[in-house]
mmCIF file of C-alpha atoms in Angstrom:
data_model
loop_
_atom_site.group_PDB
_atom_site.id
_atom_site.type_symbol
_atom_site.label_atom_id
_atom_site.label_comp_id
_atom_site.label_asym_id
_atom_site.label_seq_id
_atom_site.Cartn_x
_atom_site.Cartn_y
_atom_site.Cartn_z
ATOM 1 C CA UNK A 37 101.393 104.634 134.180
ATOM 2 C CA UNK A 38 103.970 106.561 132.265
ATOM 3 C CA UNK A 39 105.805 105.265 129.089
ATOM 4 C CA UNK A 40 108.711 104.486 131.410
ATOM 5 C CA UNK A 41 106.754 101.838 133.358
ATOM 6 C CA UNK A 42 104.965 100.535 130.423
ATOM 7 C CA UNK A 43 108.512 99.814 128.635
ATOM 8 C CA UNK A 44 109.793 98.207 131.780
ATOM 9 C CA UNK A 45 106.680 95.961 131.913
ATOM 10 C CA UNK A 46 107.113 94.799 128.411
ATOM 11 C CA UNK A 47 110.718 94.498 128.670
ATOM 12 C CA UNK A 48 110.065 92.091 131.611
ATOM 13 C CA UNK A 49 107.472 90.229 129.801
ATOM 14 C CA UNK A 50 110.053 89.395 126.919
ATOM 15 C CA UNK A 51 112.483 88.694 129.351
ATOM 16 C CA UNK A 52 110.749 86.460 131.905
ATOM 17 C CA UNK A 53 107.235 85.503 130.502
ATOM 18 C CA UNK A 54 108.759 84.683 126.924
ATOM 19 C CA UNK A 55 111.456 82.835 128.337
ATOM 20 C CA UNK A 56 109.153 80.707 130.259
ATOM 21 C CA UNK A 57 109.254 82.299 133.744
ATOM 22 C CA UNK A 58 105.305 83.001 134.457
ATOM 23 C CA UNK A 59 105.992 83.690 138.230
ATOM 24 C CA UNK A 60 105.112 87.290 137.826
ATOM 25 C CA UNK A 61 102.730 87.002 134.993
ATOM 26 C CA UNK A 62 99.842 88.242 136.327
ATOM 27 C CA UNK A 63 101.758 91.405 137.316
ATOM 28 C CA UNK A 64 102.701 92.129 133.920
ATOM 29 C CA UNK A 65 99.879 90.908 131.682
ATOM 30 C CA UNK A 66 96.279 91.880 132.027
ATOM 31 C CA UNK A 67 93.540 88.912 132.819
ATOM 32 C CA UNK A 68 91.828 89.638 129.540
ATOM 33 C CA UNK A 69 95.070 89.298 127.593
ATOM 34 C CA UNK A 70 94.765 88.862 123.888
ATOM 35 C CA UNK A 71 97.344 87.786 121.408
ATOM 36 C CA UNK A 72 95.929 88.858 118.195
ATOM 37 C CA UNK A 73 97.824 86.682 115.639
ATOM 38 C CA UNK A 74 98.064 83.271 117.761
ATOM 39 C CA UNK A 75 94.264 83.353 118.851
ATOM 40 C CA UNK A 76 95.201 83.503 122.519
ATOM 41 C CA UNK A 77 92.501 84.843 124.716
ATOM 42 C CA UNK A 78 93.818 84.435 128.328
ATOM 43 C CA UNK A 79 97.359 84.233 130.388
ATOM 44 C CA UNK A 80 96.649 80.383 130.703
ATOM 45 C CA UNK A 81 96.285 80.123 126.690
ATOM 46 C CA UNK A 82 99.513 81.883 126.282
ATOM 47 C CA UNK A 83 101.267 79.872 128.483
ATOM 48 C CA UNK A 84 100.079 76.533 127.123
ATOM 49 C CA UNK A 85 100.770 77.866 123.760
ATOM 50 C CA UNK A 86 104.487 78.856 124.486
ATOM 51 C CA UNK A 87 105.019 75.796 126.642
ATOM 52 C CA UNK A 88 104.423 73.483 123.563
ATOM 53 C CA UNK A 89 106.728 75.904 121.529
ATOM 54 C CA UNK A 90 109.508 75.801 124.252
ATOM 55 C CA UNK A 91 109.440 72.144 124.090
ATOM 56 C CA UNK A 92 110.022 72.006 120.132
ATOM 57 C CA UNK A 93 112.552 74.745 120.436
ATOM 58 C CA UNK A 94 113.948 75.162 123.769
ATOM 59 C CA UNK A 95 116.788 77.695 122.853
ATOM 60 C CA UNK A 96 113.950 80.331 121.351
ATOM 61 C CA UNK A 97 115.223 83.745 122.421
ATOM 62 C CA UNK A 98 113.582 87.005 121.940
ATOM 63 C CA UNK A 99 116.563 89.448 121.535
ATOM 64 C CA UNK A 100 115.116 93.053 122.197
ATOM 65 C CA UNK A 101 116.660 95.621 119.943
ATOM 66 C CA UNK A 102 114.479 98.625 120.045
ATOM 67 C CA UNK A 103 111.527 99.957 121.971
ATOM 68 C CA UNK A 104 109.506 102.959 121.476
ATOM 69 C CA UNK A 105 106.298 104.061 123.511
ATOM 70 C CA UNK A 106 103.630 106.543 123.638
ATOM 71 C CA UNK A 107 100.531 106.532 125.694
ATOM 72 C CA UNK A 108 99.102 103.077 126.526
ATOM 73 C CA UNK A 109 101.176 101.505 123.584
ATOM 74 C CA UNK A 110 104.906 100.046 123.463
ATOM 75 C CA UNK A 111 106.477 99.049 120.218
ATOM 76 C CA UNK A 112 109.376 96.555 120.198
ATOM 77 C CA UNK A 113 111.773 95.417 117.459
ATOM 78 C CA UNK A 114 113.309 92.209 118.364
ATOM 79 C CA UNK A 115 115.459 89.247 116.700
ATOM 80 C CA UNK A 116 113.899 86.126 117.518
ATOM 81 C CA UNK A 117 116.946 83.313 117.545
ATOM 82 C CA UNK A 118 116.372 79.696 117.583
ATOM 83 C CA UNK A 119 117.675 76.587 116.411
ATOM 84 C CA UNK A 120 115.308 73.999 114.206
ATOM 85 C CA UNK A 121 116.154 71.098 116.554
ATOM 86 C CA UNK A 122 112.743 69.262 116.536
ATOM 87 C CA UNK A 123 111.927 70.170 112.994
ATOM 88 C CA UNK A 124 108.801 72.360 111.973
ATOM 89 C CA UNK A 125 105.493 70.851 111.869
ATOM 90 C CA UNK A 126 106.314 67.365 111.096
ATOM 91 C CA UNK A 127 109.209 68.180 108.985
ATOM 92 C CA UNK A 128 112.718 66.463 109.882
ATOM 93 C CA UNK A 129 115.139 68.793 111.955
ATOM 94 C CA UNK A 130 117.711 70.876 109.856
ATOM 95 C CA UNK A 131 119.362 72.109 113.111
ATOM 96 C CA UNK A 132 119.784 75.385 111.390
ATOM 97 C CA UNK A 133 120.162 78.317 113.533
ATOM 98 C CA UNK A 134 117.542 80.681 112.596
ATOM 99 C CA UNK A 135 117.198 84.479 112.901
ATOM 100 C CA UNK A 136 113.692 85.810 112.461
ATOM 101 C CA UNK A 137 112.862 89.789 112.696
ATOM 102 C CA UNK A 138 110.125 90.567 114.491
ATOM 103 C CA UNK A 139 107.985 93.715 115.422
ATOM 104 C CA UNK A 140 105.056 94.067 118.026
ATOM 105 C CA UNK A 141 102.771 96.500 119.276
ATOM 106 C CA UNK A 142 101.539 95.862 122.773
ATOM 107 C CA UNK A 143 98.702 97.984 124.442
ATOM 108 C CA UNK A 144 98.522 98.403 127.951
ATOM 109 C CA UNK A 145 95.726 98.821 130.418
ATOM 110 C CA UNK A 146 96.012 99.441 134.160
ATOM 111 C CA UNK A 147 99.601 98.867 133.648
ATOM 112 C CA UNK A 148 99.610 95.415 132.254
ATOM 113 C CA UNK A 149 99.830 94.311 128.706
ATOM 114 C CA UNK A 150 96.208 93.773 127.546
ATOM 115 C CA UNK A 151 96.987 92.952 123.675
ATOM 116 C CA UNK A 152 99.733 92.117 121.502
ATOM 117 C CA UNK A 153 100.240 92.431 117.810
ATOM 118 C CA UNK A 154 103.154 90.640 116.271
ATOM 119 C CA UNK A 155 104.536 90.540 112.569
ATOM 120 C CA UNK A 156 107.461 88.246 112.030
ATOM 121 C CA UNK A 157 109.503 87.790 108.839
ATOM 122 C CA UNK A 158 107.805 84.561 108.069
ATOM 123 C CA UNK A 159 108.633 84.347 104.470
ATOM 124 C CA UNK A 160 112.271 84.740 105.422
ATOM 125 C CA UNK A 161 111.827 81.851 108.235
ATOM 126 C CA UNK A 162 110.376 79.315 105.410
ATOM 127 C CA UNK A 163 113.229 80.337 103.286
ATOM 128 C CA UNK A 164 115.884 79.611 106.042
ATOM 129 C CA UNK A 165 114.395 76.470 106.569
ATOM 130 C CA UNK A 166 114.535 75.730 103.070
ATOM 131 C CA UNK A 167 110.812 75.238 102.394
ATOM 132 C CA UNK A 168 110.716 77.988 99.768
ATOM 133 C CA UNK A 169 113.387 79.033 97.311
ATOM 134 C CA UNK A 170 114.592 82.369 97.523
ATOM 135 C CA UNK A 171 112.864 84.581 95.250
ATOM 136 C CA UNK A 172 114.345 85.686 92.008
ATOM 137 C CA UNK A 173 114.913 89.098 91.214
ATOM 138 C CA UNK A 174 111.980 90.975 89.557
ATOM 139 C CA UNK A 175 112.385 91.886 86.021
ATOM 140 C CA UNK B 208 110.963 118.639 115.942
ATOM 141 C CA UNK B 209 108.499 117.206 118.330
ATOM 142 C CA UNK B 210 106.702 114.102 117.898
ATOM 143 C CA UNK B 211 103.615 115.553 116.487
ATOM 144 C CA UNK B 212 105.630 117.185 113.612
ATOM 145 C CA UNK B 213 107.764 113.912 113.039
ATOM 146 C CA UNK B 214 104.210 111.882 112.722
ATOM 147 C CA UNK B 215 102.992 114.466 110.452
ATOM 148 C CA UNK B 216 106.140 113.981 108.067
ATOM 149 C CA UNK B 217 105.702 110.208 108.525
ATOM 150 C CA UNK B 218 101.920 110.711 107.390
ATOM 151 C CA UNK B 219 102.721 112.949 104.430
ATOM 152 C CA UNK B 220 105.133 110.614 103.270
ATOM 153 C CA UNK B 221 103.146 107.368 103.285
ATOM 154 C CA UNK B 222 100.283 109.381 101.472
ATOM 155 C CA UNK B 223 102.588 110.644 98.836
ATOM 156 C CA UNK B 224 104.509 107.614 97.971
ATOM 157 C CA UNK B 225 100.982 105.794 97.864
ATOM 158 C CA UNK B 226 99.758 108.079 95.621
ATOM 159 C CA UNK B 227 103.063 107.389 93.280
ATOM 160 C CA UNK B 228 104.648 110.741 93.887
ATOM 161 C CA UNK B 229 108.164 109.268 93.958
ATOM 162 C CA UNK B 230 109.773 113.138 94.389
ATOM 163 C CA UNK B 231 108.768 112.769 98.165
ATOM 164 C CA UNK B 232 111.786 110.434 98.658
ATOM 165 C CA UNK B 233 114.133 113.359 97.925
ATOM 166 C CA UNK B 234 111.942 115.685 99.807
ATOM 167 C CA UNK B 235 111.592 113.775 102.968
ATOM 168 C CA UNK B 236 114.408 111.263 103.105
ATOM 169 C CA UNK B 237 117.916 111.982 103.952
ATOM 170 C CA UNK B 238 120.433 111.449 101.164
ATOM 171 C CA UNK B 239 121.995 108.583 103.223
ATOM 172 C CA UNK B 240 118.784 107.206 104.791
ATOM 173 C CA UNK B 241 119.494 103.543 106.124
ATOM 174 C CA UNK B 242 117.075 100.874 105.282
ATOM 175 C CA UNK B 243 117.305 98.062 108.043
ATOM 176 C CA UNK B 244 114.953 95.416 106.664
ATOM 177 C CA UNK B 245 116.851 95.215 103.258
ATOM 178 C CA UNK B 246 120.252 96.682 103.923
ATOM 179 C CA UNK B 247 119.652 98.892 100.529
ATOM 180 C CA UNK B 248 120.679 102.174 100.087
ATOM 181 C CA UNK B 249 118.560 104.858 99.198
ATOM 182 C CA UNK B 250 119.512 104.593 95.355
ATOM 183 C CA UNK B 251 118.158 101.021 95.320
ATOM 184 C CA UNK B 252 115.215 102.098 97.458
ATOM 185 C CA UNK B 253 114.212 104.600 94.904
ATOM 186 C CA UNK B 254 114.720 101.846 91.986
ATOM 187 C CA UNK B 255 112.607 99.318 94.063
ATOM 188 C CA UNK B 256 109.812 101.918 94.411
ATOM 189 C CA UNK B 257 109.858 102.643 90.768
ATOM 190 C CA UNK B 258 109.953 98.843 90.053
ATOM 191 C CA UNK B 259 106.603 98.330 92.352
ATOM 192 C CA UNK B 260 104.828 101.220 90.533
ATOM 193 C CA UNK B 261 105.715 99.491 87.533
ATOM 194 C CA UNK B 262 104.398 96.352 88.939
ATOM 195 C CA UNK B 263 101.830 94.462 86.565
ATOM 196 C CA UNK B 264 100.934 92.187 89.327
ATOM 197 C CA UNK B 265 98.974 94.346 91.719
ATOM 198 C CA UNK B 266 96.752 97.321 90.828
ATOM 199 C CA UNK B 267 94.667 99.772 92.949
ATOM 200 C CA UNK B 268 97.437 99.540 95.808
ATOM 201 C CA UNK B 269 96.563 101.742 98.768
ATOM 202 C CA UNK B 270 98.290 101.828 102.302
ATOM 203 C CA UNK B 271 96.386 102.748 105.066
ATOM 204 C CA UNK B 272 97.952 103.765 108.635
ATOM 205 C CA UNK B 273 96.154 102.039 111.581
ATOM 206 C CA UNK B 274 98.179 103.276 114.168
ATOM 207 C CA UNK B 275 101.050 105.537 114.992
ATOM 208 C CA UNK B 276 103.444 105.527 117.981
ATOM 209 C CA UNK B 277 105.980 107.971 118.561
ATOM 210 C CA UNK B 278 108.696 108.674 120.771
ATOM 211 C CA UNK B 279 111.727 110.969 120.966
ATOM 212 C CA UNK B 280 113.164 111.249 117.258
ATOM 213 C CA UNK B 281 111.281 107.828 116.156
ATOM 214 C CA UNK B 282 107.849 107.030 114.518
ATOM 215 C CA UNK B 283 106.419 103.665 114.287
ATOM 216 C CA UNK B 284 103.383 103.240 111.978
ATOM 217 C CA UNK B 285 101.126 100.003 111.740
ATOM 218 C CA UNK B 286 99.854 100.018 108.220
ATOM 219 C CA UNK B 287 97.788 97.379 106.087
ATOM 220 C CA UNK B 288 98.501 97.537 102.367
ATOM 221 C CA UNK B 289 95.428 96.348 100.144
ATOM 222 C CA UNK B 290 95.541 95.767 96.488
ATOM 223 C CA UNK B 291 93.846 93.699 93.686
ATOM 224 C CA UNK B 292 95.992 91.071 91.866
ATOM 225 C CA UNK B 293 94.859 91.877 88.341
ATOM 226 C CA UNK B 294 98.169 91.079 86.590
ATOM 227 C CA UNK B 295 101.239 88.816 86.267
ATOM 228 C CA UNK B 296 104.296 89.164 88.395
ATOM 229 C CA UNK B 297 107.963 88.629 87.168
ATOM 230 C CA UNK B 298 108.507 86.752 90.443
ATOM 231 C CA UNK B 299 105.854 84.135 89.667
ATOM 232 C CA UNK B 300 105.199 83.990 85.829
ATOM 233 C CA UNK B 301 103.369 81.055 86.145
ATOM 234 C CA UNK B 302 100.609 82.533 88.317
ATOM 235 C CA UNK B 303 97.713 84.155 86.468
ATOM 236 C CA UNK B 304 95.902 87.010 87.907
ATOM 237 C CA UNK B 305 93.218 86.065 90.299
ATOM 238 C CA UNK B 306 91.330 89.394 90.713
ATOM 239 C CA UNK B 307 91.633 88.900 94.409
ATOM 240 C CA UNK B 308 91.798 91.701 96.819
ATOM 241 C CA UNK B 309 95.027 91.234 98.986
ATOM 242 C CA UNK B 310 95.292 92.563 102.488
ATOM 243 C CA UNK B 311 98.598 92.434 104.356
ATOM 244 C CA UNK B 312 100.114 93.887 107.485
ATOM 245 C CA UNK B 313 102.876 96.332 106.980
ATOM 246 C CA UNK B 314 104.993 97.832 110.033
ATOM 247 C CA UNK B 315 107.435 100.659 109.781
ATOM 248 C CA UNK B 316 109.731 102.234 112.165
ATOM 249 C CA UNK B 317 111.466 105.664 111.236
ATOM 250 C CA UNK B 318 113.933 107.746 112.952
ATOM 251 C CA UNK B 319 113.884 111.329 111.842
ATOM 252 C CA UNK B 320 116.669 114.128 111.617
ATOM 253 C CA UNK B 321 115.596 117.943 111.184
ATOM 254 C CA UNK B 322 112.258 116.616 109.742
ATOM 255 C CA UNK B 323 113.618 113.903 107.534
ATOM 256 C CA UNK B 324 113.414 110.122 107.614
ATOM 257 C CA UNK B 325 116.984 109.313 108.338
ATOM 258 C CA UNK B 326 116.623 105.617 109.004
ATOM 259 C CA UNK B 327 113.744 102.805 108.405
ATOM 260 C CA UNK B 328 112.927 99.386 110.016
ATOM 261 C CA UNK B 329 110.069 97.779 107.938
ATOM 262 C CA UNK B 330 108.392 94.523 107.742
ATOM 263 C CA UNK B 331 105.839 93.554 105.500
ATOM 264 C CA UNK B 332 103.862 90.201 105.524
ATOM 265 C CA UNK B 333 105.092 89.299 101.931
ATOM 266 C CA UNK B 334 104.506 85.447 102.725
ATOM 267 C CA UNK B 335 100.683 86.491 103.219
ATOM 268 C CA UNK B 336 100.636 88.382 100.174
ATOM 269 C CA UNK B 337 102.137 85.453 98.210
ATOM 270 C CA UNK B 338 99.785 83.056 99.576
ATOM 271 C CA UNK B 339 96.703 85.020 98.982
ATOM 272 C CA UNK B 340 97.542 85.365 95.276
ATOM 273 C CA UNK B 341 98.156 81.591 95.196
ATOM 274 C CA UNK B 342 102.120 81.689 94.521
ATOM 275 C CA UNK B 343 103.086 80.102 97.508
ATOM 276 C CA UNK B 344 101.238 77.128 99.378
ATOM 277 C CA UNK B 345 99.414 78.017 102.465
ATOM 278 C CA UNK B 346 101.155 77.340 105.991
ATOM 279 C CA UNK B 347 98.832 74.611 106.735
ATOM 280 C CA UNK B 348 100.238 72.532 103.469
ATOM 281 C CA UNK B 349 103.632 72.781 104.821
ATOM 282 C CA UNK B 350 102.884 70.973 108.141
ATOM 283 C CA UNK B 351 103.233 67.561 107.783
#
């Protein structure tokens, strides 16, 4: 598979699977899919994890900004937008609209996504939620 | 410039910055380089780097590139930053040095122009770093 096909697979994964449509998940994700950060080891675990997340955050959206690819890897830069309508992990909802920067590296195998490594700006997310104060300037 | 030359520029840039060689900024970044993570200009970036080198909180800082992916005029690097928490940080004056080895992910994407970095998107796991030195509570404690 070329990088054009790999990018298309990742774009569809983000726009379909991450939006909750698993009807083509087995075409886009490898059966041995690993989600490194969330400790996910199969498509089923992926679906269960994100189903729960969508219940808590129904308007969560991964907005793709940039994509580059080489060999069997595709890198994405995106901004996650989500309203804190249910409250984070037991906290009362703030109803704030959050924007979370996100970068991911996907490794493809046989034209399907076999591994995802994601880095999000979690510190900034917690600051937007008001759990951590903004940091003072270092003196 | 091909992608292999661009990767080499990024490798040299990271290595020299890692060694504390600030002159690499003038050499391998364009004068009007854009920083997307922080919306800072190149002058504040230089200032930021100098401050970080003068950091009393972390020593033995290293940055290792684990993976590089390039296409067209862009180069992405997945890095890990390691350091030892041996001093007090100006950000967290109440946190005493723990002597702990810290290790966090750092992702960078650069756009190159004529062999120089012209645009940078970076994301670093600051939360993980601050949690590792005990300056911010672990995520489990935020969960109610």
